[in-house]
């Protein structure tokens, strides 16, 4: 007996649910036929295509609202103190989410206090995958929660990729090494370094890149030239004040992110130092902050927007594969960094040692 089809409202466009009812299949099966997936029986495919033709259904019009089939809910947890970093992360994530008809749910948490609870709450609300920017990307406890609940995740900007989590990052060690070598090539021999938060693995990699570049150039990697920061502007102020109160101040300071580099520029100005004449200052990340202060920062460009887009892409593909009954392996993507020169670095100023009057009566200056 032929099943009677429910009526649609007059004038309303047919939906994927209408096609599914007409063909006697699920909306997911209709989605698979529309997307050209191979795991559909020929007879079923014919029934779906016949229903599409009979109803005048246009897949391209409705492909972005597949009755809950295509809609994917992703969570983005953040606990990053840098507003500039978070802004770029959101731009990339939201842009890519809109292309995929993905709902991106953004939640703030504290990596030490409630990150696991927030993750559990998102998963209970139907989130199918989670994006983990730093410092959450380096949290073993959070990764354990996601493994326990079998929730796909992508770690962003982690220097310690885990085997069961996809990751998108740059080579923090090589980037810091390149920036330090750049300062050495300008003639700097006494280079200060502001370390990032010790909870983030990238901090240690950047510090090691700095130290190794100094050693390779035959320069001393003195502990007094290393100051602890937390990736915040406030911590950058404290670290810069420490470095600029040394008996022999550095001629250059390399900070582990732009926020702390901007704070270093502010401290230098308050001390009456010219940047870059008296002190070169370099940062890391190339966030919007790098070009909104004076002088504009020389920095390492970390493609945060592109990393966020790639993370959404990896997560969506993994979830779609699961919906189709396949399991896609975790991937580790390494994107390129760029050293961007602006106005905050220069060769060290040659300080005057002896002033004398020459035979012509003109003052002469000998420099070191």
GROMACS .gro file of C-alpha atoms in nm:
model
  368
    1UNK     CA    1   0.000   0.000   0.000
    2UNK     CA    2   0.139   0.335  -0.101
    3UNK     CA    3   0.207   0.559   0.195
    4UNK     CA    4   0.026   0.892   0.191
    5UNK     CA    5   0.266   1.186   0.188
    6UNK     CA    6   0.210   1.467   0.438
    7UNK     CA    7   0.114   1.797   0.282
    8UNK     CA    8   0.344   2.093   0.282
    9UNK     CA    9   0.221   2.444   0.337
   10UNK     CA   10   0.117   2.602   0.011
   11UNK     CA   11   0.395   2.813  -0.138
   12UNK     CA   12   0.665   2.677   0.095
   13UNK     CA   13   0.983   2.538  -0.056
   14UNK     CA   14   1.038   2.162  -0.017
   15UNK     CA   15   1.288   2.066   0.252
   16UNK     CA   16   1.527   1.778   0.285
   17UNK     CA   17   1.283   1.623   0.535
   18UNK     CA   18   1.012   1.629   0.268
   19UNK     CA   19   1.247   1.448   0.030
   20UNK     CA   20   1.336   1.194   0.299
   21UNK     CA   21   0.968   1.118   0.370
   22UNK     CA   22   0.887   1.090   0.001
   23UNK     CA   23   1.174   0.848  -0.058
   24UNK     CA   24   1.118   0.656   0.266
   25UNK     CA   25   1.471   0.719   0.391
   26UNK     CA   26   1.639   0.929   0.658
   27UNK     CA   27   1.749   1.292   0.605
   28UNK     CA   28   2.110   1.173   0.647
   29UNK     CA   29   2.070   0.938   0.352
   30UNK     CA   30   1.933   1.224   0.142
   31UNK     CA   31   2.235   1.431   0.246
   32UNK     CA   32   2.470   1.153   0.136
   33UNK     CA   33   2.302   1.133  -0.204
   34UNK     CA   34   2.318   1.512  -0.248
   35UNK     CA   35   2.687   1.516  -0.152
   36UNK     CA   36   2.766   1.231  -0.393
   37UNK     CA   37   2.891   0.993  -0.125
   38UNK     CA   38   2.951   0.637  -0.239
   39UNK     CA   39   2.809   0.447   0.060
   40UNK     CA   40   2.446   0.455  -0.069
   41UNK     CA   41   2.273   0.167  -0.251
   42UNK     CA   42   2.187   0.231  -0.616
   43UNK     CA   43   1.816   0.160  -0.554
   44UNK     CA   44   1.808   0.405  -0.262
   45UNK     CA   45   1.991   0.668  -0.466
   46UNK     CA   46   1.732   0.632  -0.745
   47UNK     CA   47   1.445   0.673  -0.498
   48UNK     CA   48   1.599   0.987  -0.349
   49UNK     CA   49   1.667   1.141  -0.690
   50UNK     CA   50   1.309   1.062  -0.799
   51UNK     CA   51   1.171   1.233  -0.487
   52UNK     CA   52   1.394   1.535  -0.546
   53UNK     CA   53   1.263   1.566  -0.903
   54UNK     CA   54   0.898   1.510  -0.806
   55UNK     CA   55   0.905   1.771  -0.530
   56UNK     CA   56   1.114   2.022  -0.724
   57UNK     CA   57   1.366   2.024  -0.443
   58UNK     CA   58   1.679   2.233  -0.506
   59UNK     CA   59   1.975   2.095  -0.308
   60UNK     CA   60   2.184   2.408  -0.357
   61UNK     CA   61   1.918   2.625  -0.193
   62UNK     CA   62   1.873   2.401   0.106
   63UNK     CA   63   2.213   2.243   0.146
   64UNK     CA   64   2.292   2.481   0.432
   65UNK     CA   65   1.991   2.365   0.639
   66UNK     CA   66   1.980   1.989   0.612
   67UNK     CA   67   1.736   1.933   0.898
   68UNK     CA   68   2.010   1.889   1.152
   69UNK     CA   69   2.217   1.662   0.931
   70UNK     CA   70   2.463   1.914   0.794
   71UNK     CA   71   2.452   2.146   1.094
   72UNK     CA   72   2.758   2.089   1.310
   73UNK     CA   73   2.808   2.236   1.655
   74UNK     CA   74   3.167   2.307   1.753
   75UNK     CA   75   3.298   2.447   2.079
   76UNK     CA   76   3.589   2.687   2.115
   77UNK     CA   77   3.733   2.709   2.465
   78UNK     CA   78   3.960   2.997   2.549
   79UNK     CA   79   4.171   3.099   2.843
   80UNK     CA   80   4.420   3.325   2.668
   81UNK     CA   81   4.505   3.656   2.837
   82UNK     CA   82   4.586   3.832   2.508
   83UNK     CA   83   4.280   4.006   2.363
   84UNK     CA   84   4.468   4.068   2.037
   85UNK     CA   85   4.546   3.697   1.997
   86UNK     CA   86   4.188   3.596   2.080
   87UNK     CA   87   4.050   3.846   1.829
   88UNK     CA   88   4.244   3.694   1.540
   89UNK     CA   89   4.158   3.343   1.656
   90UNK     CA   90   3.786   3.427   1.648
   91UNK     CA   91   3.806   3.595   1.307
   92UNK     CA   92   3.951   3.282   1.149
   93UNK     CA   93   3.724   3.041   1.333
   94UNK     CA   94   3.402   3.229   1.263
   95UNK     CA   95   3.486   3.285   0.897
   96UNK     CA   96   3.549   2.917   0.836
   97UNK     CA   97   3.248   2.813   1.045
   98UNK     CA   98   3.017   3.026   0.830
   99UNK     CA   99   3.144   2.851   0.514
  100UNK     CA  100   3.060   2.509   0.658
  101UNK     CA  101   2.724   2.596   0.818
  102UNK     CA  102   2.887   2.534   1.155
  103UNK     CA  103   2.765   2.686   1.480
  104UNK     CA  104   3.068   2.791   1.684
  105UNK     CA  105   2.999   2.808   2.057
  106UNK     CA  106   3.264   3.014   2.236
  107UNK     CA  107   3.321   2.957   2.608
  108UNK     CA  108   3.570   3.114   2.847
  109UNK     CA  109   3.728   2.896   3.112
  110UNK     CA  110   4.024   2.877   3.346
  111UNK     CA  111   4.281   2.615   3.249
  112UNK     CA  112   4.345   2.533   3.617
  113UNK     CA  113   3.995   2.566   3.766
  114UNK     CA  114   3.707   2.468   3.538
  115UNK     CA  115   3.825   2.379   3.187
  116UNK     CA  116   3.717   2.014   3.219
  117UNK     CA  117   3.374   2.111   3.357
  118UNK     CA  118   3.316   2.355   3.071
  119UNK     CA  119   3.416   2.089   2.819
  120UNK     CA  120   3.173   1.837   2.973
  121UNK     CA  121   2.895   2.098   2.962
  122UNK     CA  122   2.953   2.172   2.594
  123UNK     CA  123   2.956   1.804   2.506
  124UNK     CA  124   2.630   1.748   2.698
  125UNK     CA  125   2.475   2.031   2.491
  126UNK     CA  126   2.548   1.847   2.167
  127UNK     CA  127   2.886   1.988   2.069
  128UNK     CA  128   3.055   1.732   1.842
  129UNK     CA  129   3.408   1.871   1.843
  130UNK     CA  130   3.619   2.121   2.034
  131UNK     CA  131   3.890   2.369   1.934
  132UNK     CA  132   4.167   2.419   2.187
  133UNK     CA  133   4.382   2.732   2.152
  134UNK     CA  134   4.672   2.793   2.392
  135UNK     CA  135   4.711   2.741   2.683
  136UNK     CA  136   4.429   2.483   2.672
  137UNK     CA  137   4.597   2.307   2.380
  138UNK     CA  138   4.871   2.192   2.620
  139UNK     CA  139   4.640   2.068   2.896
  140UNK     CA  140   4.674   1.688   2.945
  141UNK     CA  141   4.369   1.680   3.173
  142UNK     CA  142   4.149   1.845   2.913
  143UNK     CA  143   4.272   1.610   2.641
  144UNK     CA  144   4.189   1.318   2.874
  145UNK     CA  145   3.829   1.443   2.905
  146UNK     CA  146   3.795   1.457   2.528
  147UNK     CA  147   3.940   1.106   2.488
  148UNK     CA  148   3.707   0.970   2.758
  149UNK     CA  149   3.401   1.117   2.583
  150UNK     CA  150   3.535   1.027   2.235
  151UNK     CA  151   3.507   1.391   2.130
  152UNK     CA  152   3.724   1.502   1.835
  153UNK     CA  153   3.946   1.803   1.904
  154UNK     CA  154   4.206   2.017   1.733
  155UNK     CA  155   4.485   2.183   1.931
  156UNK     CA  156   4.590   2.522   1.798
  157UNK     CA  157   4.947   2.654   1.837
  158UNK     CA  158   5.064   2.366   2.050
  159UNK     CA  159   5.428   2.266   2.060
  160UNK     CA  160   5.338   1.928   2.208
  161UNK     CA  161   5.093   1.755   1.970
  162UNK     CA  162   4.920   1.452   2.125
  163UNK     CA  163   4.861   1.139   1.920
  164UNK     CA  164   4.481   1.137   1.962
  165UNK     CA  165   4.431   1.508   1.887
  166UNK     CA  166   4.479   1.687   1.557
  167UNK     CA  167   4.695   1.999   1.573
  168UNK     CA  168   4.776   2.315   1.377
  169UNK     CA  169   5.090   2.502   1.475
  170UNK     CA  170   5.417   2.663   1.368
  171UNK     CA  171   5.773   2.575   1.466
  172UNK     CA  172   5.815   2.800   1.772
  173UNK     CA  173   6.176   2.698   1.825
  174UNK     CA  174   6.288   2.787   1.473
  175UNK     CA  175   6.089   3.111   1.475
  176UNK     CA  176   6.254   3.232   1.798
  177UNK     CA  177   6.592   3.114   1.672
  178UNK     CA  178   6.542   3.316   1.351
  179UNK     CA  179   6.447   3.634   1.539
  180UNK     CA  180   6.747   3.606   1.770
  181UNK     CA  181   6.981   3.552   1.475
  182UNK     CA  182   6.826   3.859   1.311
  183UNK     CA  183   6.914   4.073   1.613
  184UNK     CA  184   7.264   3.926   1.619
  185UNK     CA  185   7.305   4.009   1.249
  186UNK     CA  186   7.227   4.373   1.332
  187UNK     CA  187   7.523   4.374   1.570
  188UNK     CA  188   7.351   4.313   1.904
  189UNK     CA  189   7.552   4.111   2.152
  190UNK     CA  190   7.355   4.172   2.471
  191UNK     CA  191   6.999   4.059   2.399
  192UNK     CA  192   6.732   4.028   2.665
  193UNK     CA  193   6.448   3.778   2.642
  194UNK     CA  194   6.102   3.780   2.803
  195UNK     CA  195   5.965   3.428   2.846
  196UNK     CA  196   5.596   3.344   2.813
  197UNK     CA  197   5.376   3.154   3.057
  198UNK     CA  198   5.547   2.837   3.178
  199UNK     CA  199   5.216   2.649   3.139
  200UNK     CA  200   5.255   2.672   2.762
  201UNK     CA  201   5.503   2.439   2.596
  202UNK     CA  202   5.567   2.700   2.324
  203UNK     CA  203   5.726   2.924   2.588
  204UNK     CA  204   6.003   2.675   2.650
  205UNK     CA  205   6.060   2.617   2.279
  206UNK     CA  206   6.093   2.990   2.212
  207UNK     CA  207   6.335   3.029   2.503
  208UNK     CA  208   6.546   2.741   2.374
  209UNK     CA  209   6.552   2.888   2.024
  210UNK     CA  210   6.680   3.216   2.169
  211UNK     CA  211   6.948   3.047   2.378
  212UNK     CA  212   7.071   2.820   2.101
  213UNK     CA  213   7.103   3.110   1.856
  214UNK     CA  214   7.318   3.300   2.106
  215UNK     CA  215   7.540   2.999   2.172
  216UNK     CA  216   7.586   2.933   1.800
  217UNK     CA  217   7.704   3.293   1.760
  218UNK     CA  218   7.951   3.256   2.047
  219UNK     CA  219   7.749   3.487   2.274
  220UNK     CA  220   7.672   3.421   2.639
  221UNK     CA  221   7.314   3.316   2.715
  222UNK     CA  222   7.318   3.480   3.059
  223UNK     CA  223   7.033   3.402   3.300
  224UNK     CA  224   7.019   3.767   3.407
  225UNK     CA  225   6.907   3.857   3.054
  226UNK     CA  226   6.601   3.630   3.078
  227UNK     CA  227   6.290   3.765   3.253
  228UNK     CA  228   5.970   3.573   3.324
  229UNK     CA  229   5.643   3.689   3.169
  230UNK     CA  230   5.289   3.551   3.141
  231UNK     CA  231   5.197   3.664   2.789
  232UNK     CA  232   5.015   3.963   2.944
  233UNK     CA  233   5.090   4.334   2.903
  234UNK     CA  234   5.122   4.372   3.281
  235UNK     CA  235   5.379   4.093   3.307
  236UNK     CA  236   5.567   4.252   3.017
  237UNK     CA  237   5.598   4.577   3.212
  238UNK     CA  238   5.745   4.395   3.512
  239UNK     CA  239   5.985   4.191   3.300
  240UNK     CA  240   6.105   4.494   3.101
  241UNK     CA  241   6.163   4.695   3.418
  242UNK     CA  242   6.380   4.410   3.549
  243UNK     CA  243   6.589   4.395   3.230
  244UNK     CA  244   6.626   4.772   3.205
  245UNK     CA  245   6.739   4.804   3.566
  246UNK     CA  246   7.047   4.586   3.512
  247UNK     CA  247   7.385   4.747   3.560
  248UNK     CA  248   7.453   4.693   3.191
  249UNK     CA  249   7.121   4.704   3.009
  250UNK     CA  250   7.065   4.501   2.693
  251UNK     CA  251   7.074   4.673   2.355
  252UNK     CA  252   6.781   4.461   2.237
  253UNK     CA  253   6.488   4.279   2.400
  254UNK     CA  254   6.297   3.996   2.233
  255UNK     CA  255   5.958   3.933   2.396
  256UNK     CA  256   5.765   3.607   2.350
  257UNK     CA  257   5.451   3.786   2.231
  258UNK     CA  258   5.343   4.127   2.105
  259UNK     CA  259   5.165   4.225   2.427
  260UNK     CA  260   5.487   4.195   2.628
  261UNK     CA  261   5.688   4.361   2.350
  262UNK     CA  262   5.447   4.657   2.352
  263UNK     CA  263   5.489   4.681   2.729
  264UNK     CA  264   5.867   4.682   2.682
  265UNK     CA  265   5.841   4.976   2.441
  266UNK     CA  266   5.634   5.165   2.701
  267UNK     CA  267   5.890   5.101   2.976
  268UNK     CA  268   6.176   5.206   2.747
  269UNK     CA  269   6.001   5.536   2.669
  270UNK     CA  270   5.937   5.598   3.039
  271UNK     CA  271   6.311   5.549   3.101
  272UNK     CA  272   6.397   5.806   2.835
  273UNK     CA  273   6.528   5.544   2.593
  274UNK     CA  274   6.471   5.578   2.222
  275UNK     CA  275   6.329   5.274   2.042
  276UNK     CA  276   6.508   5.157   1.833
  277UNK     CA  277   6.798   5.404   1.873
  278UNK     CA  278   6.887   5.300   2.229
  279UNK     CA  279   6.694   4.974   2.246
  280UNK     CA  280   6.562   4.739   1.979
  281UNK     CA  281   6.239   4.561   2.073
  282UNK     CA  282   6.092   4.261   1.893
  283UNK     CA  283   5.776   4.058   1.953
  284UNK     CA  284   5.604   3.739   1.847
  285UNK     CA  285   5.260   3.669   1.685
  286UNK     CA  286   5.209   3.980   1.467
  287UNK     CA  287   4.868   4.061   1.612
  288UNK     CA  288   4.696   4.392   1.539
  289UNK     CA  289   4.874   4.539   1.842
  290UNK     CA  290   5.206   4.518   1.655
  291UNK     CA  291   5.099   4.795   1.416
  292UNK     CA  292   4.897   5.010   1.656
  293UNK     CA  293   5.186   5.120   1.877
  294UNK     CA  294   5.479   5.346   1.798
  295UNK     CA  295   5.720   5.242   1.671
  296UNK     CA  296   5.552   4.952   1.495
  297UNK     CA  297   5.692   4.619   1.610
  298UNK     CA  298   5.932   4.393   1.430
  299UNK     CA  299   5.783   4.054   1.510
  300UNK     CA  300   5.732   3.693   1.410
  301UNK     CA  301   5.414   3.657   1.208
  302UNK     CA  302   5.225   3.357   1.341
  303UNK     CA  303   4.932   3.301   1.100
  304UNK     CA  304   4.670   3.286   1.376
  305UNK     CA  305   4.372   3.346   1.147
  306UNK     CA  306   4.488   3.076   0.903
  307UNK     CA  307   4.560   2.837   1.190
  308UNK     CA  308   4.207   2.887   1.326
  309UNK     CA  309   4.055   2.829   0.981
  310UNK     CA  310   4.260   2.513   0.933
  311UNK     CA  311   4.155   2.386   1.277
  312UNK     CA  312   3.784   2.425   1.193
  313UNK     CA  313   3.847   2.255   0.859
  314UNK     CA  314   4.017   1.954   1.022
  315UNK     CA  315   3.743   1.920   1.283
  316UNK     CA  316   3.455   1.944   1.034
  317UNK     CA  317   3.612   1.682   0.806
  318UNK     CA  318   3.662   1.444   1.099
  319UNK     CA  319   3.302   1.485   1.215
  320UNK     CA  320   3.162   1.441   0.864
  321UNK     CA  321   3.370   1.128   0.823
  322UNK     CA  322   3.226   0.989   1.147
  323UNK     CA  323   2.874   1.064   1.033
  324UNK     CA  324   2.946   0.867   0.718
  325UNK     CA  325   3.073   0.572   0.921
  326UNK     CA  326   3.443   0.637   0.863
  327UNK     CA  327   3.717   0.728   1.109
  328UNK     CA  328   3.962   0.987   0.984
  329UNK     CA  329   4.310   0.982   1.134
  330UNK     CA  330   4.435   1.277   1.338
  331UNK     CA  331   4.658   1.515   1.145
  332UNK     CA  332   4.938   1.750   1.252
  333UNK     CA  333   4.966   2.059   1.031
  334UNK     CA  334   5.274   2.281   1.050
  335UNK     CA  335   5.220   2.624   0.894
  336UNK     CA  336   5.490   2.873   0.796
  337UNK     CA  337   5.598   3.168   1.010
  338UNK     CA  338   5.745   3.495   0.878
  339UNK     CA  339   5.986   3.744   1.033
  340UNK     CA  340   5.829   4.086   0.972
  341UNK     CA  341   6.060   4.388   1.002
  342UNK     CA  342   5.911   4.722   1.099
  343UNK     CA  343   6.047   5.021   1.291
  344UNK     CA  344   6.133   4.882   1.635
  345UNK     CA  345   6.472   4.731   1.556
  346UNK     CA  346   6.805   4.877   1.440
  347UNK     CA  347   7.179   4.822   1.486
  348UNK     CA  348   7.294   4.909   1.839
  349UNK     CA  349   7.387   5.274   1.880
  350UNK     CA  350   7.761   5.338   1.891
  351UNK     CA  351   7.805   5.514   2.221
  352UNK     CA  352   8.066   5.799   2.243
  353UNK     CA  353   8.381   5.727   2.446
  354UNK     CA  354   8.618   6.024   2.394
  355UNK     CA  355   8.540   6.376   2.282
  356UNK     CA  356   8.830   6.594   2.165
  357UNK     CA  357   8.904   6.895   1.948
  358UNK     CA  358   9.086   6.824   1.624
  359UNK     CA  359   9.345   7.038   1.446
  360UNK     CA  360   9.069   7.221   1.262
  361UNK     CA  361   8.903   7.313   1.590
  362UNK     CA  362   8.606   7.087   1.514
  363UNK     CA  363   8.492   6.852   1.796
  364UNK     CA  364   8.569   6.490   1.715
  365UNK     CA  365   8.403   6.188   1.869
  366UNK     CA  366   8.557   5.844   1.901
  367UNK     CA  367   8.308   5.565   1.932
  368UNK     CA  368   8.322   5.210   2.059
   0.00000   0.00000   0.00000
